[in-house]
Tab-separated table of C-alpha atoms and ligand atoms in Angstrom:
chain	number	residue	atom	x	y	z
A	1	UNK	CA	2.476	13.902	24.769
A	2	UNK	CA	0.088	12.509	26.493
A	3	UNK	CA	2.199	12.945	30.125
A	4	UNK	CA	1.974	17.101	28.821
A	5	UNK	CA	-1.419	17.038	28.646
A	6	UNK	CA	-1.867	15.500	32.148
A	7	UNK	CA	0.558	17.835	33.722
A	8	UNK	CA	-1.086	20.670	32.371
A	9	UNK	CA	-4.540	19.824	33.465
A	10	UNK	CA	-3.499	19.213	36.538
A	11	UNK	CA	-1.957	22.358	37.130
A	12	UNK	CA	-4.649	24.173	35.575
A	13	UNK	CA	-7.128	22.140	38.009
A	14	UNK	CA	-4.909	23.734	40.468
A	15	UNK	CA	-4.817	27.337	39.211
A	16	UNK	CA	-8.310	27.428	40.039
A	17	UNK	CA	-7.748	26.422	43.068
A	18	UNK	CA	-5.558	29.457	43.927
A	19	UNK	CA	-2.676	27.573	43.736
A	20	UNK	CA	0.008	29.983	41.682
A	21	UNK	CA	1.481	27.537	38.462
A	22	UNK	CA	4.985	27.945	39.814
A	23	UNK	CA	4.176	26.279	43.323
A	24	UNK	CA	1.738	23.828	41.401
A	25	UNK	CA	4.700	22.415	39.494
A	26	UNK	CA	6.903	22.360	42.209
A	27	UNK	CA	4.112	19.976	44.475
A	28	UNK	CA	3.130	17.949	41.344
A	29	UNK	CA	6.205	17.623	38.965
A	30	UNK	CA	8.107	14.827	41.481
A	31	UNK	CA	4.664	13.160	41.214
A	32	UNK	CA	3.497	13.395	38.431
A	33	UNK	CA	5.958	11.747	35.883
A	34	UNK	CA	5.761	8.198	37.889
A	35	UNK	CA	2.098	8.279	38.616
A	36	UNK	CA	1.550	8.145	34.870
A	37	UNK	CA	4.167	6.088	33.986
A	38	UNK	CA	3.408	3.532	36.619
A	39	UNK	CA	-0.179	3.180	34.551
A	40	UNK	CA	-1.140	-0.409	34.360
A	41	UNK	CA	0.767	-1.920	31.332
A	42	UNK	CA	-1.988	-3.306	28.692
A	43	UNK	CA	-1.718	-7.041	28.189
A	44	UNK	CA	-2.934	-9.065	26.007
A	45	UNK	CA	-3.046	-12.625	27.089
A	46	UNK	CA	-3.460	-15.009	24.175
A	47	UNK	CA	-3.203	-19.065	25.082
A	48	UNK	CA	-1.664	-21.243	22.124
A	49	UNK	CA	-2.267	-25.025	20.710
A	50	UNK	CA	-5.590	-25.464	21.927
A	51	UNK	CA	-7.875	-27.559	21.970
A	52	UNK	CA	-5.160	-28.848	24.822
A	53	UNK	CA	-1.419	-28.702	24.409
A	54	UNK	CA	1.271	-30.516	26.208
A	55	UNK	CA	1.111	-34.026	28.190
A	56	UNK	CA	-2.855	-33.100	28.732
A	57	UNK	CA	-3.450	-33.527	25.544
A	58	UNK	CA	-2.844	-37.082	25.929
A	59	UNK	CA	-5.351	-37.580	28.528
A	60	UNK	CA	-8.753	-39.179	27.909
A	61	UNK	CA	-11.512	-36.787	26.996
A	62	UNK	CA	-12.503	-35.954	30.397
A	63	UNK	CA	-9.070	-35.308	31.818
A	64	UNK	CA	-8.656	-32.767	28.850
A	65	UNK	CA	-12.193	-31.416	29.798
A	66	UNK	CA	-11.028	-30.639	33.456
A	67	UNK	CA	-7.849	-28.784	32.276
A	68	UNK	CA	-9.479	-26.813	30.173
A	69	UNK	CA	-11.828	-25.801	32.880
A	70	UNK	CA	-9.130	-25.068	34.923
A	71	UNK	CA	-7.494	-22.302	32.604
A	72	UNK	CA	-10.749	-21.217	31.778
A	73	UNK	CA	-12.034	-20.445	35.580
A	74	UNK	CA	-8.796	-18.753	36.195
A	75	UNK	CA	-9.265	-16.707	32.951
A	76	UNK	CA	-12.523	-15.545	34.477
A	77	UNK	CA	-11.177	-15.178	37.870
A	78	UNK	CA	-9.019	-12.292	36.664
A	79	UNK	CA	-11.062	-10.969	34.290
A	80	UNK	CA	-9.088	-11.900	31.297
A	81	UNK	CA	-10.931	-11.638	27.606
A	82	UNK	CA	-7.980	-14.134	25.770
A	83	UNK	CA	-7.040	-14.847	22.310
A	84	UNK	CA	-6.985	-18.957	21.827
A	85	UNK	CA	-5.175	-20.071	18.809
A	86	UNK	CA	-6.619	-23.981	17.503
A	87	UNK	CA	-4.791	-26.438	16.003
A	88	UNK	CA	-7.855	-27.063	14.059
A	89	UNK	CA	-6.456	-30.375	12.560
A	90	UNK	CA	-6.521	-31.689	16.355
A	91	UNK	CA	-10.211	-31.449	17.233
A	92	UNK	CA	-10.806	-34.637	16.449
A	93	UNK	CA	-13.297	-35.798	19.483
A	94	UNK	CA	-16.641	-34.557	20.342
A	95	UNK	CA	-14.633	-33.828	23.828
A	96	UNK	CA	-12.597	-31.371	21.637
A	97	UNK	CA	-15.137	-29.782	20.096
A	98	UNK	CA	-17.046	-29.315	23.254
A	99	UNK	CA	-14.101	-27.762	24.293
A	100	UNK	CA	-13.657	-25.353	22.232
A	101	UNK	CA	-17.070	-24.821	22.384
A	102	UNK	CA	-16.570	-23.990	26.262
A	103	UNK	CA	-14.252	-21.093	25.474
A	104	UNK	CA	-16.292	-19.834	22.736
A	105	UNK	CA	-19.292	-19.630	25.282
A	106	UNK	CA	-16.591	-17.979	28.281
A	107	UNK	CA	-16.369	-15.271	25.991
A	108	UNK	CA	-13.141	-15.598	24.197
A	109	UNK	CA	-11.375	-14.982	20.908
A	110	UNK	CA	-10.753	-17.750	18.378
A	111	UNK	CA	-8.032	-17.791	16.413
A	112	UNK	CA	-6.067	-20.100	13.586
A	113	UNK	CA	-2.634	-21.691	14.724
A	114	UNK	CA	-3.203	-23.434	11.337
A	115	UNK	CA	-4.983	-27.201	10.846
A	116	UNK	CA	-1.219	-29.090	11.475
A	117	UNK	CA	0.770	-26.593	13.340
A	118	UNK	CA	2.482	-26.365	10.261
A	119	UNK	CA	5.916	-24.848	10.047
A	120	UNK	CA	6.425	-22.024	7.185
A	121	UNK	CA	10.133	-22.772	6.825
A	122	UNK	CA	9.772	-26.321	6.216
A	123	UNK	CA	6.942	-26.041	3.957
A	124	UNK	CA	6.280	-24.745	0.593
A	125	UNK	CA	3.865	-21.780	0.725
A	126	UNK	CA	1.208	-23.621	-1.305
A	127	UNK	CA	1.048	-26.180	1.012
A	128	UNK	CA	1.051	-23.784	4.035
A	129	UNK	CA	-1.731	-21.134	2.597
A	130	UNK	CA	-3.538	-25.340	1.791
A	131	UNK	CA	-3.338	-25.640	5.935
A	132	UNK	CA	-4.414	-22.311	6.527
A	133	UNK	CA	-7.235	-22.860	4.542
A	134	UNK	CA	-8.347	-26.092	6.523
A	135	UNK	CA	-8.074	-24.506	9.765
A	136	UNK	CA	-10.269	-21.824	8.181
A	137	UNK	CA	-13.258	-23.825	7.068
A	138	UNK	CA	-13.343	-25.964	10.747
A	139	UNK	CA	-13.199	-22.807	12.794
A	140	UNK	CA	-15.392	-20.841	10.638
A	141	UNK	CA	-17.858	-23.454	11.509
A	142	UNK	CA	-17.874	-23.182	15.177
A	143	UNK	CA	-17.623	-19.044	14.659
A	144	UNK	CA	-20.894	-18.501	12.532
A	145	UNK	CA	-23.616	-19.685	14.841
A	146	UNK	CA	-22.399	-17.153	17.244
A	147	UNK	CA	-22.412	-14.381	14.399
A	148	UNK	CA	-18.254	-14.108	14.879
A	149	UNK	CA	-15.702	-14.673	11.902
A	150	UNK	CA	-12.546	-15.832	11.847
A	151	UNK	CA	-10.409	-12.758	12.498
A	152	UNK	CA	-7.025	-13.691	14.154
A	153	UNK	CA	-4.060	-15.911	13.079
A	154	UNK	CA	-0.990	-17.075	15.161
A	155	UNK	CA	1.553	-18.322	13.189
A	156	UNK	CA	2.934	-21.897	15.048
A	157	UNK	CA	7.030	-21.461	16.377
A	158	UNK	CA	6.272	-17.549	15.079
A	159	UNK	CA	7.941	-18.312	12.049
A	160	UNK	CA	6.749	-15.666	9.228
A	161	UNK	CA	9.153	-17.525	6.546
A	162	UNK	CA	12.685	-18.059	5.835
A	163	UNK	CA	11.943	-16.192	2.176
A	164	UNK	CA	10.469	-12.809	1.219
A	165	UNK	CA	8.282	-14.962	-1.606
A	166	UNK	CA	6.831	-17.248	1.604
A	167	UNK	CA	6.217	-14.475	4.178
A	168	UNK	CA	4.527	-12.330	1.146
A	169	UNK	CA	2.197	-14.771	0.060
A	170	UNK	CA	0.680	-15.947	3.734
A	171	UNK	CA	0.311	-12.359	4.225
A	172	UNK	CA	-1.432	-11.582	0.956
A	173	UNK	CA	-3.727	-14.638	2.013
A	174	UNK	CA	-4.083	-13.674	5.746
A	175	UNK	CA	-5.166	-9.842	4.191
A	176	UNK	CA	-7.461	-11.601	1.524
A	177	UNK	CA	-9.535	-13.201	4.111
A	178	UNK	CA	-9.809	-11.149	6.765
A	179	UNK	CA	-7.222	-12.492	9.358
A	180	UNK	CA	-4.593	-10.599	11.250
A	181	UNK	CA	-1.602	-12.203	12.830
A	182	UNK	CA	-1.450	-11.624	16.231
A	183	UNK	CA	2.436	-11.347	17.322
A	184	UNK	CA	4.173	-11.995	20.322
A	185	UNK	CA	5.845	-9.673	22.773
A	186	UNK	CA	6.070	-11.895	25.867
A	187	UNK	CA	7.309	-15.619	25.801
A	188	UNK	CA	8.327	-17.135	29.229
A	189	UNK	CA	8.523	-20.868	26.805
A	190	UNK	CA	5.839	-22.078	29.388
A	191	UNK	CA	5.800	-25.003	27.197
A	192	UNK	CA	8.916	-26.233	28.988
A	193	UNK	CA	7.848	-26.570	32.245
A	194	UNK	CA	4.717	-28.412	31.400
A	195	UNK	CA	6.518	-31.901	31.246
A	196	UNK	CA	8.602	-31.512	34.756
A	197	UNK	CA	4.833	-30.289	35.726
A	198	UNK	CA	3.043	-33.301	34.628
A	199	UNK	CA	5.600	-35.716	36.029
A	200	UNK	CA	5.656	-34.370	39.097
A	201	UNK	CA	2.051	-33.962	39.386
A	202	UNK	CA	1.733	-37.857	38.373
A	203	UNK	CA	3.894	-38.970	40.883
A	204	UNK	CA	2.528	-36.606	43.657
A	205	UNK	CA	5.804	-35.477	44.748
A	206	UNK	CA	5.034	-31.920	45.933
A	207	UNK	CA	8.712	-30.923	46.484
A	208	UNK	CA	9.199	-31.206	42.889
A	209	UNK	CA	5.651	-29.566	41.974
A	210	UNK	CA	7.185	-26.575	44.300
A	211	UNK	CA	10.506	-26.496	42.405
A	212	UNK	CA	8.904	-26.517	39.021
A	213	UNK	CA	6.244	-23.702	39.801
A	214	UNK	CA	9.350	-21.542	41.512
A	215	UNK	CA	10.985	-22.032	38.243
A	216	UNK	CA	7.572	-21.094	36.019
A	217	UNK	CA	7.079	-18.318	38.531
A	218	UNK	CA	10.743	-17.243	38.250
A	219	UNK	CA	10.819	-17.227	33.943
A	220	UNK	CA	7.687	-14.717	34.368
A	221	UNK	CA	9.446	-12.387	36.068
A	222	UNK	CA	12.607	-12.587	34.503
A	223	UNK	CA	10.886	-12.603	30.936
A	224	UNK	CA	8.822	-9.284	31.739
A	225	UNK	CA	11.281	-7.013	33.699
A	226	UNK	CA	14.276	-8.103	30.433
A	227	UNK	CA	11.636	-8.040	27.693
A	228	UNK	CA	9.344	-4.940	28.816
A	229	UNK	CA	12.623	-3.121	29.175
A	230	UNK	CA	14.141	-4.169	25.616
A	231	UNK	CA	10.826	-3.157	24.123
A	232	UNK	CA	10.371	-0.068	25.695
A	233	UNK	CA	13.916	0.807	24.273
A	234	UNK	CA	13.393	-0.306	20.962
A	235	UNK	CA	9.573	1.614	20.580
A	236	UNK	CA	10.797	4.240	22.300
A	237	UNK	CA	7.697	4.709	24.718
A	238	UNK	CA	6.137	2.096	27.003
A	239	UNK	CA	5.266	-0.567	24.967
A	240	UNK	CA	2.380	-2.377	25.016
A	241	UNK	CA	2.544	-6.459	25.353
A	242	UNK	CA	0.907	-9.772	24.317
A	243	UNK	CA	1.544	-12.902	26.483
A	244	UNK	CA	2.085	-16.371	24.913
A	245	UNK	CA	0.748	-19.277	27.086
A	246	UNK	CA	0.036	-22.681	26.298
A	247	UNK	CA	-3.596	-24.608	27.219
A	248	UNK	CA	-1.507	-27.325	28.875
A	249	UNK	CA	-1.431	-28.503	32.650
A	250	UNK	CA	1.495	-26.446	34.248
A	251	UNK	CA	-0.901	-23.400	33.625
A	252	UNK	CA	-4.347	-24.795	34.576
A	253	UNK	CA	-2.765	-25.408	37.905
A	254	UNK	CA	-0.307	-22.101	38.186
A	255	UNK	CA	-1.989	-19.419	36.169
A	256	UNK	CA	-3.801	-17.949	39.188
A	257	UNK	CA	-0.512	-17.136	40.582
A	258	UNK	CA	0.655	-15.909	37.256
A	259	UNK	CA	-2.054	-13.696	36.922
A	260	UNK	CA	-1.858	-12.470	40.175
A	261	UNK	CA	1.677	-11.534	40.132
A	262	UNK	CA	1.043	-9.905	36.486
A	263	UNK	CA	-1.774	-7.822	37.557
A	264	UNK	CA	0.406	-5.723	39.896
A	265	UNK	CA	1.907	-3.839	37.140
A	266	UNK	CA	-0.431	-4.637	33.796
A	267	UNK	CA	-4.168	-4.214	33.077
A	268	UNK	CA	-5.778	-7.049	31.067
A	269	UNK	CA	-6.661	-5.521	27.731
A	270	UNK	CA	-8.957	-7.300	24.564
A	271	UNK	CA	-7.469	-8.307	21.428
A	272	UNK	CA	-9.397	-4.936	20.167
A	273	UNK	CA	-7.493	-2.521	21.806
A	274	UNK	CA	-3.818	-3.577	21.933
A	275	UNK	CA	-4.061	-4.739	18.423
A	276	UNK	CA	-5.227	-0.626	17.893
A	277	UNK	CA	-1.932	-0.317	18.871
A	278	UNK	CA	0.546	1.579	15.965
A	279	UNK	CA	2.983	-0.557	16.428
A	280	UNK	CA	1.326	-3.700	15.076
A	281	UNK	CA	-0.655	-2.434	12.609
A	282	UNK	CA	1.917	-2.704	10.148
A	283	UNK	CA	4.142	-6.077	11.328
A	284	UNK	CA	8.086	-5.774	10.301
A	285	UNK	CA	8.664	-8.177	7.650
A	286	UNK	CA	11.895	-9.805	8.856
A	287	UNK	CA	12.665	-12.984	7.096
A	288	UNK	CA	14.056	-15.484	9.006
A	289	UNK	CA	14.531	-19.068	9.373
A	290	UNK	CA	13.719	-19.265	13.100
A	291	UNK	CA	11.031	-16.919	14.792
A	292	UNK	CA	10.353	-14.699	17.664
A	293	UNK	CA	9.008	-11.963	19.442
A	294	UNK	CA	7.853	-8.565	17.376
A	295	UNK	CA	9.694	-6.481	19.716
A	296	UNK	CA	12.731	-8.437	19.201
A	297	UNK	CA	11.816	-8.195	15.465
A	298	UNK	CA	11.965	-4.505	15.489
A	299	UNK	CA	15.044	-4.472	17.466
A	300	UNK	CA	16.896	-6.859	14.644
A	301	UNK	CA	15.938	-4.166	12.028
A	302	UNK	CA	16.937	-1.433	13.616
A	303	UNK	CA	20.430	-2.673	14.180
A	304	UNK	CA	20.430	-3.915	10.682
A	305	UNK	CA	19.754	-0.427	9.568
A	306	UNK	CA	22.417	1.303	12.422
A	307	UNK	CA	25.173	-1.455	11.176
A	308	UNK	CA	24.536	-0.291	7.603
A	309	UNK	CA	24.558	3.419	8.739
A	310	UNK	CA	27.932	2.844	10.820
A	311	UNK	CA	29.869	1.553	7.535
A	312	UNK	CA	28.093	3.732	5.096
A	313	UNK	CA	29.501	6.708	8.002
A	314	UNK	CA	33.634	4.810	7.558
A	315	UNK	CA	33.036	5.667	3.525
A	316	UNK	CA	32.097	8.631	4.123
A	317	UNK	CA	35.164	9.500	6.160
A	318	UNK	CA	37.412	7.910	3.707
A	319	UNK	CA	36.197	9.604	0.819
A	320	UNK	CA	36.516	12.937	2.408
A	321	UNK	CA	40.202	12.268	4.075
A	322	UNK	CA	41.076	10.904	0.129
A	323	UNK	CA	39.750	14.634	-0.718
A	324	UNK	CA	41.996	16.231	1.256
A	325	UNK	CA	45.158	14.113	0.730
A	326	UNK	CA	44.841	12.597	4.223
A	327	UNK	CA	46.111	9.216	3.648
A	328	UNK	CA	46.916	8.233	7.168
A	329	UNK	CA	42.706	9.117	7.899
A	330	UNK	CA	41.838	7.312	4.994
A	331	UNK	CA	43.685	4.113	6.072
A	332	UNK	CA	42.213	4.398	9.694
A	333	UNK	CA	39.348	3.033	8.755
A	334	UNK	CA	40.991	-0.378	7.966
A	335	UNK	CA	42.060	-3.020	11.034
A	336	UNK	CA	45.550	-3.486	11.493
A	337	UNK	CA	45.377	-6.804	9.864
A	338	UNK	CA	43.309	-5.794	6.975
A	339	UNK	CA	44.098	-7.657	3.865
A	340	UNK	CA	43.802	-5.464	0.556
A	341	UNK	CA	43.375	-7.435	-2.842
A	342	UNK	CA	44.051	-5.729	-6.243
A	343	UNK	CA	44.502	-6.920	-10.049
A	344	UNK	CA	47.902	-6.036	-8.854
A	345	UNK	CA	48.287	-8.496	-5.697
A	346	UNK	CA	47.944	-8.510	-2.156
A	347	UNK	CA	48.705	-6.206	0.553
A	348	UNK	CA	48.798	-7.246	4.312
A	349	UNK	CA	48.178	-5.005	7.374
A	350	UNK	CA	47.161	-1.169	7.676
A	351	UNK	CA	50.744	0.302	7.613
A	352	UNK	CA	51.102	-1.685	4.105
A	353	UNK	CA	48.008	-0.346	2.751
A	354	UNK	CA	48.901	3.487	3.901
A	355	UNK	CA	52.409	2.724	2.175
A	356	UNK	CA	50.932	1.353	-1.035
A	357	UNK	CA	48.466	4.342	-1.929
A	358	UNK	CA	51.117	6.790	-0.829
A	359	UNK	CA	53.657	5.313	-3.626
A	360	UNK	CA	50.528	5.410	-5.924
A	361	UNK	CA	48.944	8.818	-5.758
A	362	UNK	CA	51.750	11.013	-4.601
A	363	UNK	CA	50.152	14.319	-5.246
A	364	UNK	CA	47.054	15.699	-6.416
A	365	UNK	CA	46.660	15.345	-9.773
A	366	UNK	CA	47.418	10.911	-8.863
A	367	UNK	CA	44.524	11.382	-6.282
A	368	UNK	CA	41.664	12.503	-8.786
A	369	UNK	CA	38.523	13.446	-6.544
A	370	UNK	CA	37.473	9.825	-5.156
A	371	UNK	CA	33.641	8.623	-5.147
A	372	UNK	CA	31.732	5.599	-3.999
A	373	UNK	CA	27.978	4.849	-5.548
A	374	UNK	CA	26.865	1.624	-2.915
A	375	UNK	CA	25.802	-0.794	-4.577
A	376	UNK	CA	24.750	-2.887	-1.669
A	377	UNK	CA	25.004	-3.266	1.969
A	378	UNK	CA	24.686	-6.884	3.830
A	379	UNK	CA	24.933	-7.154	7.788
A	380	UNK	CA	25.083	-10.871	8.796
A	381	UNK	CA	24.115	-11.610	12.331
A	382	UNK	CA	23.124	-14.443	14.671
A	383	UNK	CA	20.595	-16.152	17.322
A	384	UNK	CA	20.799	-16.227	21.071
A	385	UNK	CA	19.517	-18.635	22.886
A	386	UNK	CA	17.389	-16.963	25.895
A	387	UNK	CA	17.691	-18.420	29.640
A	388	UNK	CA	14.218	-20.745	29.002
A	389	UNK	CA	14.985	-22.206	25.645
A	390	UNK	CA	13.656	-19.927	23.292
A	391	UNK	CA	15.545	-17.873	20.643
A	392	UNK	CA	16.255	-14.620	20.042
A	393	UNK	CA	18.384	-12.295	17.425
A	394	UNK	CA	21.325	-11.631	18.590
A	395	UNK	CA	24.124	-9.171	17.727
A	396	UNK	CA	25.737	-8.221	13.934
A	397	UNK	CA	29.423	-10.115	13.508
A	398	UNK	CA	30.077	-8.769	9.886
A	399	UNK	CA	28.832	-6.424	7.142
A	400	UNK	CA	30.013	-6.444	3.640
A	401	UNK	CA	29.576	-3.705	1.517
A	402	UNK	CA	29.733	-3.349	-2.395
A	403	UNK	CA	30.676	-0.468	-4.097
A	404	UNK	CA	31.708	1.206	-7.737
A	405	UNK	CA	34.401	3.906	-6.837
A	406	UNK	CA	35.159	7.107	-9.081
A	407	UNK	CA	38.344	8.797	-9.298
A	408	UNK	CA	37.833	12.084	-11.728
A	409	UNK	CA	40.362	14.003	-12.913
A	410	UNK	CA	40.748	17.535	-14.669
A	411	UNK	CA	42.588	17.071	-18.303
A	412	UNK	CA	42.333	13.420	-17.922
A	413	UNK	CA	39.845	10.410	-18.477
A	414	UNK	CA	38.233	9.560	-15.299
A	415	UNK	CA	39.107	5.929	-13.860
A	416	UNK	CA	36.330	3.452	-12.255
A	417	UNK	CA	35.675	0.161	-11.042
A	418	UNK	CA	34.124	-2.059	-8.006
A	419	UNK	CA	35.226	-2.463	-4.330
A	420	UNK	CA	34.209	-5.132	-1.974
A	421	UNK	CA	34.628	-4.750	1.580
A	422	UNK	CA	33.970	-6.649	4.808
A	423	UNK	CA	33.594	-5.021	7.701
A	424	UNK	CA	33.511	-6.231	11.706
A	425	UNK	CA	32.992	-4.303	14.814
A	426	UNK	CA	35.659	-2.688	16.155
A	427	UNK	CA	36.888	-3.220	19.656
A	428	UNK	CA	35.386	0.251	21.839
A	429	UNK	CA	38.259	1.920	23.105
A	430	UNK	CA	37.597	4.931	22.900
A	431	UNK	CA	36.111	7.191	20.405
A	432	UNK	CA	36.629	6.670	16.141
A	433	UNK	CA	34.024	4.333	13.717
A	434	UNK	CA	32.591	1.208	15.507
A	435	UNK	CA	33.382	-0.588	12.175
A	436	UNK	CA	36.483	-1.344	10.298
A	437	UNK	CA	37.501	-2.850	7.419
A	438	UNK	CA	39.545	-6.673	7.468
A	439	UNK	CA	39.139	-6.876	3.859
A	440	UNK	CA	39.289	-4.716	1.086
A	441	UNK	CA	39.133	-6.356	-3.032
A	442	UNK	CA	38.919	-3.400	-5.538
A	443	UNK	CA	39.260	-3.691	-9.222
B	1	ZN	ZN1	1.849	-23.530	18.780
């Protein structure tokens, strides 16, 4: 919409220029389409597990203080308003708190990475909302004198929950006191390069501080061009995108270059503004064990919903080809080596299965008109591990699907009953359902 409305004031800018529409389109349309669409990408940069993460965060106090003016003079350097999440539970120094203290005065956003960088899967949700609360209280304290409230929550390894009970109630309690969960679009796992980093930094060897900054330069790249690309694919438009770093060592010493390289394509945006954004004003609840990105979360649901689509569509098929006495299109949506269970036994492969309900409903008035009510539609699916360590959903391996089917006949009592069947993809050879059937037990 918004590259119409460009286009057309352009060519009416032009129009008055006595420039006739037709040659205004033909000078401006090859133009026009990448000029806005090479627009500087907002980007939210938000900076995890302060008040120090990683092998810093074993230094003394002063060390800690010096990394943390690192990132922070970078920050400035590139005119970057960040979101810092606190592990409230480790400010336990007056170096911490003047820490924190340093990026509150620089300008930034704090947020709650709860007071233990608590895990939602391995806790109860009591416990979790009791951690929340704890970060809530500390940071609200260092918030108030400035005349700020605690407005943003991160939750630690992005794990929402591994139950629809859990991931309701933190976000009842988030709502309730006036937090919003910032999600992630962008994780390079800087986390991992921090030790390599700190080693090498120790020991002075500069060959290996070269090799490791390559490497943290390298998972940039790769994680924006593969991730802005899945994104844009899943939202459909170009999607905006919040970077996860870490306040640990590896970036105080290679963020400039980070930032440098991002700024060629993205703009540096506030918390304000991409979290305006449509898409996260309403998260996707997708429960999992594990977590990661909210594109990626997006992406998992929509499959979910196009697996359950695809085998709802094979039903569909079936039940017509039954209508019309088309056995052999009925049976083509079962593999080859589908396995069909009965009160009555077992029945092995697709030709079997054709046979069988040929013998059984050999005209007609056998076949009835056939129905299916679903009852309920599972896809199971997987992780993948991405090329820095992190996790991601990966593709659907199965669906199962339970229905009550409905033969009705003219002059005679209908017959019912229940059908369970698993589904996997097919093998793409051509055209036909992605999804067949391997088993089949009605009753
Ligand atoms: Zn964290």
């Amino acid at each position: 919409m918004r590259q119409l409305l460009l286009t057309g004031a352009l060519v009416a800018g032009l129009v008055t220029q006595g420039v006739t529409p037709s040659t205004a389109v033909a000078q401006t349309a090859p133009a026009t389409p990448r000029a806005v669409s090479a627009a500087p990408r907002p980007l939210l940069v938000t900076v995890d597990d302060l008040p120090v993460a990683g092998s810093a965060g074993h230094g003394d106090g002063a060390l800690r203080m010096s990394t943390t003016n690192a990132l922070l003079a970078t920050l400035k350097k590139h005119g970057i308003h960040a979101v810092a999440f606190v592990i409230a539970g480790n400010l336990k120094s007056d170096w911490d708190r003047a820490m924190l203290q340093r990026w509150l005065d620089e300008g930034h956003e704090l947020g709650s990475h709860t007071n233990t960088h608590a895990n939602l899967t391995e806790k109860t949700s009591e416990a979790y909302l009791a951690d929340m609360a704890a970060a809530q209280a500390t940071l609200t304290a260092f918030l108030q004198p400035k005349g700020r409230t605690l407005r943003w929550f991160r939750y630690p390894y992005l794990n929402e929950g591994d139950t629809r009970e859990k991931a309701e109630a933190v976000r009842r309690w988030l709502a309730e006191h006036g937090q919003r969960t910032v999600p992630v679009t962008l994780d390079l796992s800087d986390w991992a390069f921090d030790e390599p980093w700190a080693k090498a930094a120790a020991s002075a060897d500069s060959a290996a501080m070269d090799l490791v900054r390559e490497d943290y330069l390298a998972a940039i790249r790769t994680t924006v061009t593969t991730s802005e690309e899945r994104a844009d694919a899943v939202l459909k438009r170009r999607a905006p995108q919040v970077l996860l770093l870490h306040a640990n060592s590896v970036g105080a010493a290679n963020w400039d270059r980070l930032f440098t390289w991002l700024e060629r394509t993205h703009r540096f945006a506030t918390a304000d503004e991409v979290m305006a954004d449509d898409t996260f004003r309403e998260l996707p609840l997708d429960i999992a064990r594990n977590g990661y990105g909210h594109y990626d979360r997006i992406g998992r649901l929509q499959r979910l919903e196009a697996a359950k689509a695809a085998v709802k569509a094979v039903l569909d098929a079936q039940v017509s080809a039954w209508n019309r006495g088309d056995f052999e299109a009925f049976t083509s949506g079962y593999a080859a080596d589908a396995t069909y269970v009965s009160p009555n036994g077992l029945t092995h492969g697709r030709a079997a299965v054709l046979d069988r309900y040929r013998q059984r409903y050999p005209d007609a008035a056998a076949r009835g008109t056939l129905s299916f009510e679903v009852v309920e539609v599972r896809p199971f699916d997987g992780l993948e591990p991405d090329p820095y360590g992190g996790i991601a959903p990966g593709r659907i391996d199965s669906v199962s699907l339970l229905a009550k089917w409905k033969l009705t006949y003219t002059g005679k009592p209908d017959a019912s009953g229940l059908t369970l069947l698993v589904f996997r993809p097919r093998p793409r050879n051509g055209d036909g359902p992605a999804w067949e059937i391997v088993q089949d037990a009605s009753m």
